[in-house]
Amino acid sequence: MKALRAGLMAALLVCTLSGCELMQRISDGAYRNAVGDGTVAELQKRGIRLAGRPSCELPATGDESLVRVRCTGRTTTGVPVVVSGEATQADTDHPREQYVITVGGKPVVDQDCLGLGCSPASS
């Protein structure tokens, strides 16, 4: 999804700029929102509805070339949803992304992008 890549790149750009803590929080938030939106879209394509937007966090990796995201939520029927994502080479123009979404502990999505901007080959 282009929004995911744009959010990731913005987060990384801000990471390299010192003294911009506010911009870092904004970029992190944009990326979390993009992953959340992408998760909703991917699950909707598969007929799975969420009870709300997933809650996402970016665990620290200590490495500018590696960004991880983890989101949790529930379906409208109360089944737990977990999203695990990782972008390697994140400090380059061409990061490599991978996302896995499980519903009730079972993998439903395992692909290199999320959301409406994904090509059919990525799904």
Short mmCIF file of C-alpha atoms in Angstrom, two decimals:
data_model
loop_
_atom_site.label_atom_id
_atom_site.label_comp_id
_atom_site.label_asym_id
_atom_site.label_seq_id
_atom_site.Cartn_x
_atom_site.Cartn_y
_atom_site.Cartn_z
CA MET A 1 0.00 0.00 0.00
CA LYS A 2 1.44 3.34 -0.99
CA ALA A 3 0.28 4.94 2.26
CA LEU A 4 2.19 2.32 4.25
CA ARG A 5 5.36 2.97 2.29
CA ALA A 6 4.92 6.74 2.57
CA GLY A 7 4.34 6.48 6.33
CA LEU A 8 7.33 4.20 6.72
CA MET A 9 9.57 6.53 4.73
CA ALA A 10 8.35 9.56 6.68
CA ALA A 11 9.04 7.77 9.97
CA LEU A 12 12.53 6.89 8.85
CA LEU A 13 13.31 10.36 7.57
CA VAL A 14 12.28 11.83 10.89
CA CYS A 15 14.32 9.18 12.73
CA THR A 16 17.45 10.49 11.07
CA LEU A 17 16.76 14.10 12.03
CA SER A 18 17.89 14.94 15.55
CA GLY A 19 15.79 17.08 17.86
CA CYS A 20 12.50 16.38 16.12
CA GLU A 21 10.68 14.36 18.75
CA LEU A 22 7.28 15.83 17.81
CA MET A 23 7.76 14.91 14.15
CA GLN A 24 8.82 11.41 15.19
CA ARG A 25 5.57 10.91 17.08
CA ILE A 26 3.55 12.22 14.12
CA SER A 27 5.35 9.89 11.69
CA ASP A 28 4.97 6.91 14.01
CA GLY A 29 1.28 7.70 14.31
CA ALA A 30 0.87 7.95 10.54
CA TYR A 31 2.48 4.55 10.07
CA ARG A 32 0.37 2.95 12.81
CA ASN A 33 -2.75 4.44 11.20
CA ALA A 34 -1.73 3.18 7.75
CA VAL A 35 -1.18 -0.35 9.07
CA GLY A 36 -4.49 -0.20 10.96
CA ASP A 37 -6.34 0.98 7.84
CA GLY A 38 -4.62 -1.66 5.73
CA THR A 39 -5.60 -4.36 8.21
CA VAL A 40 -9.25 -3.31 8.12
CA ALA A 41 -9.19 -3.32 4.29
CA GLU A 42 -7.48 -6.73 4.02
CA LEU A 43 -9.90 -8.36 6.43
CA GLN A 44 -12.93 -6.74 4.76
CA LYS A 45 -11.78 -8.25 1.43
CA ARG A 46 -12.00 -11.64 3.16
CA GLY A 47 -15.41 -11.01 4.72
CA ILE A 48 -14.04 -10.42 8.24
CA ARG A 49 -15.30 -7.35 10.10
CA LEU A 50 -13.48 -5.77 13.02
CA ALA A 51 -15.19 -4.38 16.11
CA GLY A 52 -13.05 -1.25 15.79
CA ARG A 53 -9.72 -0.04 14.55
CA PRO A 54 -6.79 -2.22 15.63
CA SER A 55 -4.47 -0.77 18.25
CA CYS A 56 -0.92 -0.65 16.88
CA GLU A 57 2.50 -0.06 18.41
CA LEU A 58 6.03 0.16 17.04
CA PRO A 59 8.40 -1.77 19.29
CA ALA A 60 11.91 -0.29 19.37
CA THR A 61 14.42 -2.24 17.31
CA GLY A 62 17.55 -0.14 17.85
CA ASP A 63 18.21 -0.36 14.12
CA GLU A 64 17.14 2.30 11.61
CA SER A 65 16.98 -0.32 8.86
CA LEU A 66 14.41 -2.40 10.76
CA VAL A 67 10.90 -1.29 11.69
CA ARG A 68 8.40 -3.58 13.39
CA VAL A 69 4.72 -3.06 14.02
CA ARG A 70 2.28 -5.08 16.13
CA CYS A 71 -1.45 -4.50 16.21
CA THR A 72 -4.26 -6.14 18.13
CA GLY A 73 -8.01 -6.03 17.77
CA ARG A 74 -11.15 -8.15 17.73
CA THR A 75 -13.69 -9.17 15.15
CA THR A 76 -17.31 -8.16 15.61
CA THR A 77 -17.86 -11.65 17.06
CA GLY A 78 -15.05 -11.18 19.63
CA VAL A 79 -12.35 -13.29 17.97
CA PRO A 80 -8.82 -11.89 18.61
CA VAL A 81 -6.91 -10.41 15.67
CA VAL A 82 -3.12 -9.92 15.71
CA VAL A 83 -1.04 -8.16 13.07
CA SER A 84 2.73 -8.59 12.96
CA GLY A 85 4.67 -6.55 10.45
CA GLU A 86 8.28 -5.92 9.64
CA ALA A 87 10.10 -3.70 7.20
CA THR A 88 13.74 -4.45 6.50
CA GLN A 89 16.00 -2.12 4.56
CA ALA A 90 13.68 0.55 5.95
CA ASP A 91 16.36 3.22 5.68
CA THR A 92 16.48 2.85 1.87
CA ASP A 93 14.19 3.91 -0.97
CA HIS A 94 12.99 0.32 -1.34
CA PRO A 95 12.09 -1.21 2.02
CA ARG A 96 11.01 -4.85 2.09
CA GLU A 97 7.79 -5.32 4.02
CA GLN A 98 6.01 -8.41 5.32
CA TYR A 99 2.74 -8.55 7.24
CA VAL A 100 0.94 -11.47 8.86
CA ILE A 101 -2.61 -11.16 10.18
CA THR A 102 -4.02 -13.93 12.35
CA VAL A 103 -7.65 -14.29 13.36
CA GLY A 104 -8.24 -16.59 16.28
CA GLY A 105 -4.60 -17.69 16.04
CA LYS A 106 -4.95 -18.81 12.40
CA PRO A 107 -3.06 -16.98 9.61
CA VAL A 108 -5.43 -15.18 7.27
CA VAL A 109 -3.03 -12.78 5.53
CA ASP A 110 0.70 -13.22 4.82
CA GLN A 111 1.89 -10.71 2.23
CA ASP A 112 4.25 -7.84 1.49
CA CYS A 113 1.69 -5.02 1.66
CA LEU A 114 -1.67 -4.19 3.20
CA GLY A 115 -4.77 -2.45 1.96
CA LEU A 116 -6.26 -1.09 -1.19
CA GLY A 117 -2.93 -0.23 -2.84
CA CYS A 118 -1.74 -3.85 -2.93
CA SER A 119 -1.43 -5.43 -6.32
CA PRO A 120 -3.36 -8.69 -6.79
CA ALA A 121 -0.03 -10.57 -6.98
CA SER A 122 0.75 -9.48 -3.38
CA SER A 123 -2.42 -11.01 -1.95
#
